[in-house]
């Protein structure tokens, strides 16, 4: 289950004796998506925080923050420098964050300062949470930042032992027949079938780059060391084309999809036909999650699949307004 999961409201929990409150939304997310593991995580947060604050000689300097699945405490280190303490459920999403952050070593992403492997607790370089990329008004500027960060992040070879896109894609194809049987809309079934065919075509060469897997606008923050730094990766080894979807769907604009896709594939130096197929793989993955959760399929995801399947896009000329005779996928 990816960090892109939806949220719901809950009640605030007080972490007694540690100087912070556990945000209600994090409590609700953990109870809904992680169930018993999530409840145990929430219940254990005060003790875990106290342990790491003492072990790493940290002092809390502000209110708790949170992502979809993690609690983040702003802290000062013993030398007075700023950092954040990030605590999360130790599961298949978080287990490789240490390896990924070490491999990137601060190139386009926050640096890992200390790491507790059994709990996946992290001490991280602090970026400026008050300056998310989502606050940039010009969406084209924001997508350009994403593209430049992705180019740097995916230039790093995937370290050994990190989960691989080949396995995830194979699992998606295994789950597809059962999912199709649950879809009543014939056009939606056809769309997901096309996505499955696209994944089958590229699966024999799944790639070997280190992917962020969740680089949306709110996972990029302004910083001091660099203008922008990525945060909160879900490291995955595979083809960079699988990392483009968040920037296509964030602040969605129908007329911007192909422009964004072309910009990112240009900056990353990707083959557009191959990248389109892996992007359809993300549509398939997100749709399978929706079906698993009993949620309706997302119209914007299916629209992106339609655009990449039926439209043609051009080379770099006048903001990619020219058209090639060959489409990404057969009609």
mmCIF file of C-alpha atoms in Angstrom:
data_model
loop_
_atom_site.group_PDB
_atom_site.id
_atom_site.type_symbol
_atom_site.label_atom_id
_atom_site.label_comp_id
_atom_site.label_asym_id
_atom_site.label_seq_id
_atom_site.Cartn_x
_atom_site.Cartn_y
_atom_site.Cartn_z
ATOM 1 C CA UNK A 1 0.000 0.000 0.000
ATOM 2 C CA UNK A 2 1.569 3.244 -1.154
ATOM 3 C CA UNK A 3 1.963 6.536 0.660
ATOM 4 C CA UNK A 4 -0.543 7.978 -1.824
ATOM 5 C CA UNK A 5 -3.433 6.481 0.148
ATOM 6 C CA UNK A 6 -6.306 8.745 1.142
ATOM 7 C CA UNK A 7 -6.847 10.169 4.642
ATOM 8 C CA UNK A 8 -9.752 10.630 7.030
ATOM 9 C CA UNK A 9 -10.315 12.509 10.258
ATOM 10 C CA UNK A 10 -9.916 11.000 13.714
ATOM 11 C CA UNK A 11 -9.365 12.048 17.308
ATOM 12 C CA UNK A 12 -6.210 13.570 18.691
ATOM 13 C CA UNK A 13 -4.047 11.345 20.886
ATOM 14 C CA UNK A 14 -1.782 12.835 23.512
ATOM 15 C CA UNK A 15 1.763 11.471 23.792
ATOM 16 C CA UNK A 16 2.131 12.058 27.492
ATOM 17 C CA UNK A 17 5.511 13.060 28.854
ATOM 18 C CA UNK A 18 7.100 13.618 25.451
ATOM 19 C CA UNK A 19 5.940 17.145 24.687
ATOM 20 C CA UNK A 20 3.903 16.466 21.540
ATOM 21 C CA UNK A 21 0.445 15.432 20.393
ATOM 22 C CA UNK A 22 -0.165 12.679 17.869
ATOM 23 C CA UNK A 23 -2.223 14.250 15.046
ATOM 24 C CA UNK A 24 -5.773 12.936 14.739
ATOM 25 C CA UNK A 25 -5.457 12.326 11.016
ATOM 26 C CA UNK A 26 -2.429 10.075 11.535
ATOM 27 C CA UNK A 27 -4.330 8.094 14.172
ATOM 28 C CA UNK A 28 -7.258 7.610 11.747
ATOM 29 C CA UNK A 29 -4.980 6.591 8.865
ATOM 30 C CA UNK A 30 -3.144 4.026 10.949
ATOM 31 C CA UNK A 31 -6.347 2.507 12.330
ATOM 32 C CA UNK A 32 -7.929 2.331 8.869
ATOM 33 C CA UNK A 33 -5.046 1.114 6.730
ATOM 34 C CA UNK A 34 -2.676 -0.676 9.101
ATOM 35 C CA UNK A 35 -5.280 -1.993 11.540
ATOM 36 C CA UNK A 36 -3.609 -3.867 14.423
ATOM 37 C CA UNK A 37 -0.103 -2.851 13.333
ATOM 38 C CA UNK A 38 -1.260 0.754 13.113
ATOM 39 C CA UNK A 39 -2.850 0.700 16.552
ATOM 40 C CA UNK A 40 0.318 -0.785 18.017
ATOM 41 C CA UNK A 41 2.375 1.895 16.259
ATOM 42 C CA UNK A 42 0.246 4.724 17.684
ATOM 43 C CA UNK A 43 0.278 3.214 21.180
ATOM 44 C CA UNK A 44 4.054 2.829 21.077
ATOM 45 C CA UNK A 45 4.886 6.278 19.744
ATOM 46 C CA UNK A 46 5.488 8.000 23.120
ATOM 47 C CA UNK A 47 8.000 5.366 24.236
ATOM 48 C CA UNK A 48 9.697 5.233 20.832
ATOM 49 C CA UNK A 49 10.025 9.011 20.721
ATOM 50 C CA UNK A 50 11.439 9.156 24.243
ATOM 51 C CA UNK A 51 13.975 6.445 23.399
ATOM 52 C CA UNK A 52 15.287 8.126 20.260
ATOM 53 C CA UNK A 53 15.238 11.605 21.721
ATOM 54 C CA UNK A 54 17.526 10.354 24.483
ATOM 55 C CA UNK A 55 19.652 8.080 22.305
ATOM 56 C CA UNK A 56 20.378 10.719 19.682
ATOM 57 C CA UNK A 57 20.479 13.654 22.153
ATOM 58 C CA UNK A 58 17.574 15.533 20.611
ATOM 59 C CA UNK A 59 15.241 18.255 21.869
ATOM 60 C CA UNK A 60 11.782 18.825 20.401
ATOM 61 C CA UNK A 61 11.525 22.354 19.006
ATOM 62 C CA UNK A 62 7.966 22.527 17.677
ATOM 63 C CA UNK A 63 4.625 20.780 17.173
ATOM 64 C CA UNK A 64 4.426 17.329 15.613
ATOM 65 C CA UNK A 65 3.883 17.000 11.874
ATOM 66 C CA UNK A 66 2.740 13.965 9.916
ATOM 67 C CA UNK A 67 2.528 12.365 6.514
ATOM 68 C CA UNK A 68 0.213 9.609 5.418
ATOM 69 C CA UNK A 69 1.960 7.027 7.594
ATOM 70 C CA UNK A 70 4.567 8.755 9.727
ATOM 71 C CA UNK A 71 4.984 11.132 12.657
ATOM 72 C CA UNK A 72 7.650 13.812 12.222
ATOM 73 C CA UNK A 73 9.055 15.838 15.122
ATOM 74 C CA UNK A 74 11.163 18.966 14.552
ATOM 75 C CA UNK A 75 14.221 18.662 16.781
ATOM 76 C CA UNK A 76 17.532 20.281 17.672
ATOM 77 C CA UNK A 77 20.648 18.120 17.858
ATOM 78 C CA UNK A 78 23.262 18.381 20.600
ATOM 79 C CA UNK A 79 25.315 20.764 18.428
ATOM 80 C CA UNK A 80 22.289 23.045 17.961
ATOM 81 C CA UNK A 81 21.628 22.116 14.332
ATOM 82 C CA UNK A 82 18.080 21.471 13.144
ATOM 83 C CA UNK A 83 16.756 18.085 12.071
ATOM 84 C CA UNK A 84 13.554 16.040 12.107
ATOM 85 C CA UNK A 85 12.818 12.744 13.817
ATOM 86 C CA UNK A 86 10.629 10.551 11.617
ATOM 87 C CA UNK A 87 8.809 7.532 13.074
ATOM 88 C CA UNK A 88 6.651 5.110 11.101
ATOM 89 C CA UNK A 89 5.364 1.566 11.005
ATOM 90 C CA UNK A 90 8.139 -0.871 10.094
ATOM 91 C CA UNK A 91 6.603 -2.544 7.022
ATOM 92 C CA UNK A 92 7.331 -3.263 3.370
ATOM 93 C CA UNK A 93 6.954 0.432 2.526
ATOM 94 C CA UNK A 94 9.444 1.747 5.062
ATOM 95 C CA UNK A 95 11.916 -1.127 5.288
ATOM 96 C CA UNK A 96 14.112 0.115 2.404
ATOM 97 C CA UNK A 97 14.088 3.845 3.148
ATOM 98 C CA UNK A 98 17.428 3.632 4.914
ATOM 99 C CA UNK A 99 19.113 1.936 1.951
ATOM 100 C CA UNK A 100 17.559 4.369 -0.485
ATOM 101 C CA UNK A 101 18.496 7.498 1.446
ATOM 102 C CA UNK A 102 22.051 6.247 1.918
ATOM 103 C CA UNK A 103 22.367 5.559 -1.809
ATOM 104 C CA UNK A 104 21.095 9.019 -2.744
ATOM 105 C CA UNK A 105 23.332 10.639 -0.103
ATOM 106 C CA UNK A 106 21.523 13.963 -0.266
ATOM 107 C CA UNK A 107 21.472 14.268 -4.069
ATOM 108 C CA UNK A 108 18.128 15.982 -4.585
ATOM 109 C CA UNK A 109 16.709 14.599 -1.341
ATOM 110 C CA UNK A 110 17.069 15.205 2.394
ATOM 111 C CA UNK A 111 20.101 13.541 3.988
ATOM 112 C CA UNK A 112 19.821 10.660 6.415
ATOM 113 C CA UNK A 113 21.669 11.627 9.624
ATOM 114 C CA UNK A 114 20.947 8.546 11.754
ATOM 115 C CA UNK A 115 18.914 5.378 11.313
ATOM 116 C CA UNK A 116 17.460 2.715 13.589
ATOM 117 C CA UNK A 117 16.977 -0.351 11.404
ATOM 118 C CA UNK A 118 14.661 -2.430 13.645
ATOM 119 C CA UNK A 119 12.045 0.335 13.819
ATOM 120 C CA UNK A 120 12.998 2.219 10.595
ATOM 121 C CA UNK A 121 13.137 5.418 12.691
ATOM 122 C CA UNK A 122 15.088 8.163 10.931
ATOM 123 C CA UNK A 123 16.891 11.342 11.882
ATOM 124 C CA UNK A 124 16.808 13.534 8.798
ATOM 125 C CA UNK A 125 18.089 16.839 7.509
ATOM 126 C CA UNK A 126 15.335 19.389 8.016
ATOM 127 C CA UNK A 127 13.787 21.108 5.037
ATOM 128 C CA UNK A 128 11.312 23.991 5.275
ATOM 129 C CA UNK A 129 7.840 22.503 5.751
ATOM 130 C CA UNK A 130 6.349 25.987 5.292
ATOM 131 C CA UNK A 131 7.519 26.015 1.647
ATOM 132 C CA UNK A 132 6.052 22.968 -0.115
ATOM 133 C CA UNK A 133 6.289 22.826 -3.886
ATOM 134 C CA UNK A 134 2.488 22.656 -3.929
ATOM 135 C CA UNK A 135 2.453 26.347 -2.954
ATOM 136 C CA UNK A 136 4.111 27.359 -6.238
ATOM 137 C CA UNK A 137 1.344 28.965 -8.294
ATOM 138 C CA UNK A 138 2.741 28.109 -11.730
ATOM 139 C CA UNK A 139 2.108 24.387 -12.164
ATOM 140 C CA UNK A 140 4.551 24.217 -15.086
ATOM 141 C CA UNK A 141 7.292 25.595 -12.860
ATOM 142 C CA UNK A 142 6.420 22.997 -10.223
ATOM 143 C CA UNK A 143 6.508 20.146 -12.749
ATOM 144 C CA UNK A 144 9.886 21.409 -13.938
ATOM 145 C CA UNK A 145 11.205 21.124 -10.381
ATOM 146 C CA UNK A 146 9.846 17.576 -10.143
ATOM 147 C CA UNK A 147 11.454 16.685 -13.468
ATOM 148 C CA UNK A 148 14.861 17.981 -12.395
ATOM 149 C CA UNK A 149 14.686 16.127 -9.082
ATOM 150 C CA UNK A 150 13.588 12.906 -10.755
ATOM 151 C CA UNK A 151 16.474 13.166 -13.209
ATOM 152 C CA UNK A 152 18.904 13.284 -10.289
ATOM 153 C CA UNK A 153 17.202 10.669 -8.149
ATOM 154 C CA UNK A 154 16.831 8.131 -10.940
ATOM 155 C CA UNK A 155 20.451 8.579 -12.036
ATOM 156 C CA UNK A 156 21.413 6.460 -9.004
ATOM 157 C CA UNK A 157 21.567 2.675 -9.514
ATOM 158 C CA UNK A 158 19.258 0.693 -7.295
ATOM 159 C CA UNK A 159 21.104 -0.787 -4.299
ATOM 160 C CA UNK A 160 20.969 -4.553 -3.705
ATOM 161 C CA UNK A 161 18.111 -5.862 -1.612
ATOM 162 C CA UNK A 162 15.620 -3.061 -2.339
ATOM 163 C CA UNK A 163 12.279 -4.297 -3.663
ATOM 164 C CA UNK A 164 12.008 -4.432 -7.434
ATOM 165 C CA UNK A 165 9.436 -3.162 -9.896
ATOM 166 C CA UNK A 166 9.565 -6.541 -11.672
ATOM 167 C CA UNK A 167 7.991 -8.236 -8.647
ATOM 168 C CA UNK A 168 5.409 -5.503 -8.096
ATOM 169 C CA UNK A 169 4.398 -5.475 -11.763
ATOM 170 C CA UNK A 170 4.077 -9.271 -11.829
ATOM 171 C CA UNK A 171 1.814 -9.130 -8.761
ATOM 172 C CA UNK A 172 -0.310 -6.485 -10.471
ATOM 173 C CA UNK A 173 -0.814 -8.703 -13.511
ATOM 174 C CA UNK A 174 -1.724 -11.633 -11.275
ATOM 175 C CA UNK A 175 -4.376 -9.501 -9.559
ATOM 176 C CA UNK A 176 -5.803 -8.019 -12.763
ATOM 177 C CA UNK A 177 -8.232 -10.798 -13.825
ATOM 178 C CA UNK A 178 -9.963 -10.804 -10.454
ATOM 179 C CA UNK A 179 -10.136 -7.005 -10.445
ATOM 180 C CA UNK A 180 -11.638 -6.874 -13.936
ATOM 181 C CA UNK A 181 -14.406 -9.196 -12.795
ATOM 182 C CA UNK A 182 -15.423 -6.572 -10.208
ATOM 183 C CA UNK A 183 -15.717 -3.678 -12.689
ATOM 184 C CA UNK A 184 -19.164 -3.118 -14.139
ATOM 185 C CA UNK A 185 -18.273 -0.369 -16.625
ATOM 186 C CA UNK A 186 -17.094 -1.912 -19.938
ATOM 187 C CA UNK A 187 -14.984 1.138 -20.846
ATOM 188 C CA UNK A 188 -13.164 0.996 -17.500
ATOM 189 C CA UNK A 189 -12.534 -2.732 -17.981
ATOM 190 C CA UNK A 190 -11.096 -2.051 -21.416
ATOM 191 C CA UNK A 191 -8.887 0.733 -20.040
ATOM 192 C CA UNK A 192 -7.403 -1.503 -17.338
ATOM 193 C CA UNK A 193 -6.953 -4.323 -19.835
ATOM 194 C CA UNK A 194 -4.931 -1.952 -22.037
ATOM 195 C CA UNK A 195 -2.870 -0.972 -18.986
ATOM 196 C CA UNK A 196 -2.227 -4.641 -18.278
ATOM 197 C CA UNK A 197 -1.119 -5.237 -21.870
ATOM 198 C CA UNK A 198 1.270 -2.285 -21.602
ATOM 199 C CA UNK A 199 2.840 -3.687 -18.443
ATOM 200 C CA UNK A 200 3.245 -7.138 -20.002
ATOM 201 C CA UNK A 201 5.125 -5.584 -22.900
ATOM 202 C CA UNK A 202 7.744 -3.806 -20.761
ATOM 203 C CA UNK A 203 7.946 -6.265 -17.873
ATOM 204 C CA UNK A 204 10.864 -8.241 -19.392
ATOM 205 C CA UNK A 205 13.052 -5.122 -18.952
ATOM 206 C CA UNK A 206 11.879 -3.581 -15.643
ATOM 207 C CA UNK A 207 14.876 -1.249 -15.150
ATOM 208 C CA UNK A 208 17.579 -0.865 -12.522
ATOM 209 C CA UNK A 209 17.345 2.748 -11.304
ATOM 210 C CA UNK A 210 16.485 3.880 -7.767
ATOM 211 C CA UNK A 211 12.953 5.327 -7.804
ATOM 212 C CA UNK A 212 11.257 7.603 -5.278
ATOM 213 C CA UNK A 213 7.805 6.137 -6.118
ATOM 214 C CA UNK A 214 5.840 9.015 -4.555
ATOM 215 C CA UNK A 215 7.303 12.321 -5.747
ATOM 216 C CA UNK A 216 4.231 14.537 -5.664
ATOM 217 C CA UNK A 217 4.176 18.293 -5.011
ATOM 218 C CA UNK A 218 3.829 17.970 -1.239
ATOM 219 C CA UNK A 219 6.837 15.642 -1.065
ATOM 220 C CA UNK A 220 9.137 18.450 -2.219
ATOM 221 C CA UNK A 221 10.118 21.197 0.213
ATOM 222 C CA UNK A 222 12.198 24.330 0.004
ATOM 223 C CA UNK A 223 15.547 24.021 1.769
ATOM 224 C CA UNK A 224 18.766 25.825 2.640
ATOM 225 C CA UNK A 225 21.309 23.439 1.141
ATOM 226 C CA UNK A 226 19.443 23.410 -2.180
ATOM 227 C CA UNK A 227 16.398 25.322 -3.437
ATOM 228 C CA UNK A 228 14.261 22.176 -3.370
ATOM 229 C CA UNK A 229 14.668 18.746 -1.777
ATOM 230 C CA UNK A 230 12.549 15.629 -2.004
ATOM 231 C CA UNK A 231 11.257 13.948 1.142
ATOM 232 C CA UNK A 232 9.443 10.750 2.123
ATOM 233 C CA UNK A 233 10.570 8.252 -0.545
ATOM 234 C CA UNK A 234 9.298 4.710 -0.951
ATOM 235 C CA UNK A 235 12.459 3.322 -2.564
ATOM 236 C CA UNK A 236 11.936 0.967 -5.456
ATOM 237 C CA UNK A 237 14.325 -0.338 -8.118
ATOM 238 C CA UNK A 238 13.000 -0.120 -11.650
ATOM 239 C CA UNK A 239 12.314 1.957 -14.744
ATOM 240 C CA UNK A 240 12.107 5.761 -14.218
ATOM 241 C CA UNK A 241 8.935 5.834 -16.313
ATOM 242 C CA UNK A 242 7.139 4.356 -13.303
ATOM 243 C CA UNK A 243 7.910 7.543 -11.328
ATOM 244 C CA UNK A 244 6.088 10.081 -13.525
ATOM 245 C CA UNK A 245 2.447 9.662 -12.487
ATOM 246 C CA UNK A 246 2.333 11.838 -9.321
ATOM 247 C CA UNK A 247 3.339 14.927 -11.311
ATOM 248 C CA UNK A 248 0.677 14.177 -13.942
ATOM 249 C CA UNK A 249 -2.169 13.851 -11.466
ATOM 250 C CA UNK A 250 -1.217 16.597 -8.959
ATOM 251 C CA UNK A 251 -3.263 19.771 -9.587
ATOM 252 C CA UNK A 252 -4.670 17.908 -12.556
ATOM 253 C CA UNK A 253 -5.271 19.823 -15.781
ATOM 254 C CA UNK A 254 -6.471 17.832 -18.765
ATOM 255 C CA UNK A 255 -4.701 20.024 -21.278
ATOM 256 C CA UNK A 256 -1.391 19.818 -19.414
ATOM 257 C CA UNK A 257 -0.980 16.041 -19.191
ATOM 258 C CA UNK A 258 0.937 15.525 -22.427
ATOM 259 C CA UNK A 259 2.998 18.687 -21.887
ATOM 260 C CA UNK A 260 4.028 17.463 -18.427
ATOM 261 C CA UNK A 261 4.735 13.979 -19.724
ATOM 262 C CA UNK A 262 6.922 15.307 -22.539
ATOM 263 C CA UNK A 263 8.785 17.675 -20.231
ATOM 264 C CA UNK A 264 9.628 14.925 -17.754
ATOM 265 C CA UNK A 265 10.637 12.375 -20.353
ATOM 266 C CA UNK A 266 12.802 15.032 -22.041
ATOM 267 C CA UNK A 267 14.573 16.008 -18.808
ATOM 268 C CA UNK A 268 15.059 12.381 -17.753
ATOM 269 C CA UNK A 269 16.160 11.269 -21.212
ATOM 270 C CA UNK A 270 13.498 8.540 -21.408
ATOM 271 C CA UNK A 271 12.066 6.716 -24.378
ATOM 272 C CA UNK A 272 8.524 8.109 -24.491
ATOM 273 C CA UNK A 273 6.817 4.939 -25.707
ATOM 274 C CA UNK A 274 8.372 2.920 -22.903
ATOM 275 C CA UNK A 275 7.677 5.613 -20.299
ATOM 276 C CA UNK A 276 4.038 5.740 -21.428
ATOM 277 C CA UNK A 277 3.692 2.022 -20.840
ATOM 278 C CA UNK A 278 5.123 2.245 -17.320
ATOM 279 C CA UNK A 279 2.846 5.223 -16.604
ATOM 280 C CA UNK A 280 -0.105 3.061 -17.624
ATOM 281 C CA UNK A 281 1.313 0.620 -15.088
ATOM 282 C CA UNK A 282 0.820 3.272 -12.414
ATOM 283 C CA UNK A 283 -2.786 3.731 -13.535
ATOM 284 C CA UNK A 284 -3.208 -0.015 -13.137
ATOM 285 C CA UNK A 285 -1.580 -0.038 -9.708
ATOM 286 C CA UNK A 286 -3.682 2.858 -8.389
ATOM 287 C CA UNK A 287 -6.853 1.328 -9.821
ATOM 288 C CA UNK A 288 -6.137 -2.043 -8.209
ATOM 289 C CA UNK A 289 -5.759 -0.246 -4.867
ATOM 290 C CA UNK A 290 -9.109 1.507 -5.417
ATOM 291 C CA UNK A 291 -10.803 -1.806 -6.135
ATOM 292 C CA UNK A 292 -9.183 -3.376 -3.081
ATOM 293 C CA UNK A 293 -10.503 -0.528 -0.918
ATOM 294 C CA UNK A 294 -13.982 -0.723 -2.409
ATOM 295 C CA UNK A 295 -13.582 2.766 -3.878
ATOM 296 C CA UNK A 296 -14.650 3.931 -7.360
ATOM 297 C CA UNK A 297 -11.959 4.145 -10.004
ATOM 298 C CA UNK A 298 -10.474 7.632 -10.305
ATOM 299 C CA UNK A 299 -11.634 9.433 -13.438
ATOM 300 C CA UNK A 300 -8.395 11.402 -13.759
ATOM 301 C CA UNK A 301 -6.338 8.186 -13.746
ATOM 302 C CA UNK A 302 -8.462 6.675 -16.504
ATOM 303 C CA UNK A 303 -8.271 9.934 -18.461
ATOM 304 C CA UNK A 304 -4.467 9.894 -18.273
ATOM 305 C CA UNK A 305 -4.519 6.340 -19.582
ATOM 306 C CA UNK A 306 -6.759 7.448 -22.441
ATOM 307 C CA UNK A 307 -4.492 10.355 -23.345
ATOM 308 C CA UNK A 308 -1.343 8.241 -23.350
ATOM 309 C CA UNK A 309 -3.071 5.487 -25.313
ATOM 310 C CA UNK A 310 -4.858 7.456 -28.033
ATOM 311 C CA UNK A 311 -2.956 10.730 -28.396
ATOM 312 C CA UNK A 312 0.306 11.440 -30.093
ATOM 313 C CA UNK A 313 2.915 13.788 -28.667
ATOM 314 C CA UNK A 314 5.732 15.662 -30.329
ATOM 315 C CA UNK A 315 9.412 16.329 -30.038
ATOM 316 C CA UNK A 316 10.833 19.382 -28.283
ATOM 317 C CA UNK A 317 9.674 22.279 -30.427
ATOM 318 C CA UNK A 318 7.589 25.271 -29.375
ATOM 319 C CA UNK A 319 6.691 23.621 -26.069
ATOM 320 C CA UNK A 320 6.145 20.240 -27.808
ATOM 321 C CA UNK A 321 3.256 21.379 -29.966
ATOM 322 C CA UNK A 322 4.381 19.442 -33.060
ATOM 323 C CA UNK A 323 3.070 15.917 -33.533
ATOM 324 C CA UNK A 324 4.838 12.698 -34.476
ATOM 325 C CA UNK A 325 3.128 10.212 -36.812
ATOM 326 C CA UNK A 326 3.581 7.384 -34.309
ATOM 327 C CA UNK A 327 1.500 7.106 -31.162
ATOM 328 C CA UNK A 328 2.704 5.641 -27.887
ATOM 329 C CA UNK A 329 0.394 2.661 -28.074
ATOM 330 C CA UNK A 330 -1.746 1.043 -30.763
ATOM 331 C CA UNK A 331 -5.411 2.081 -30.685
#
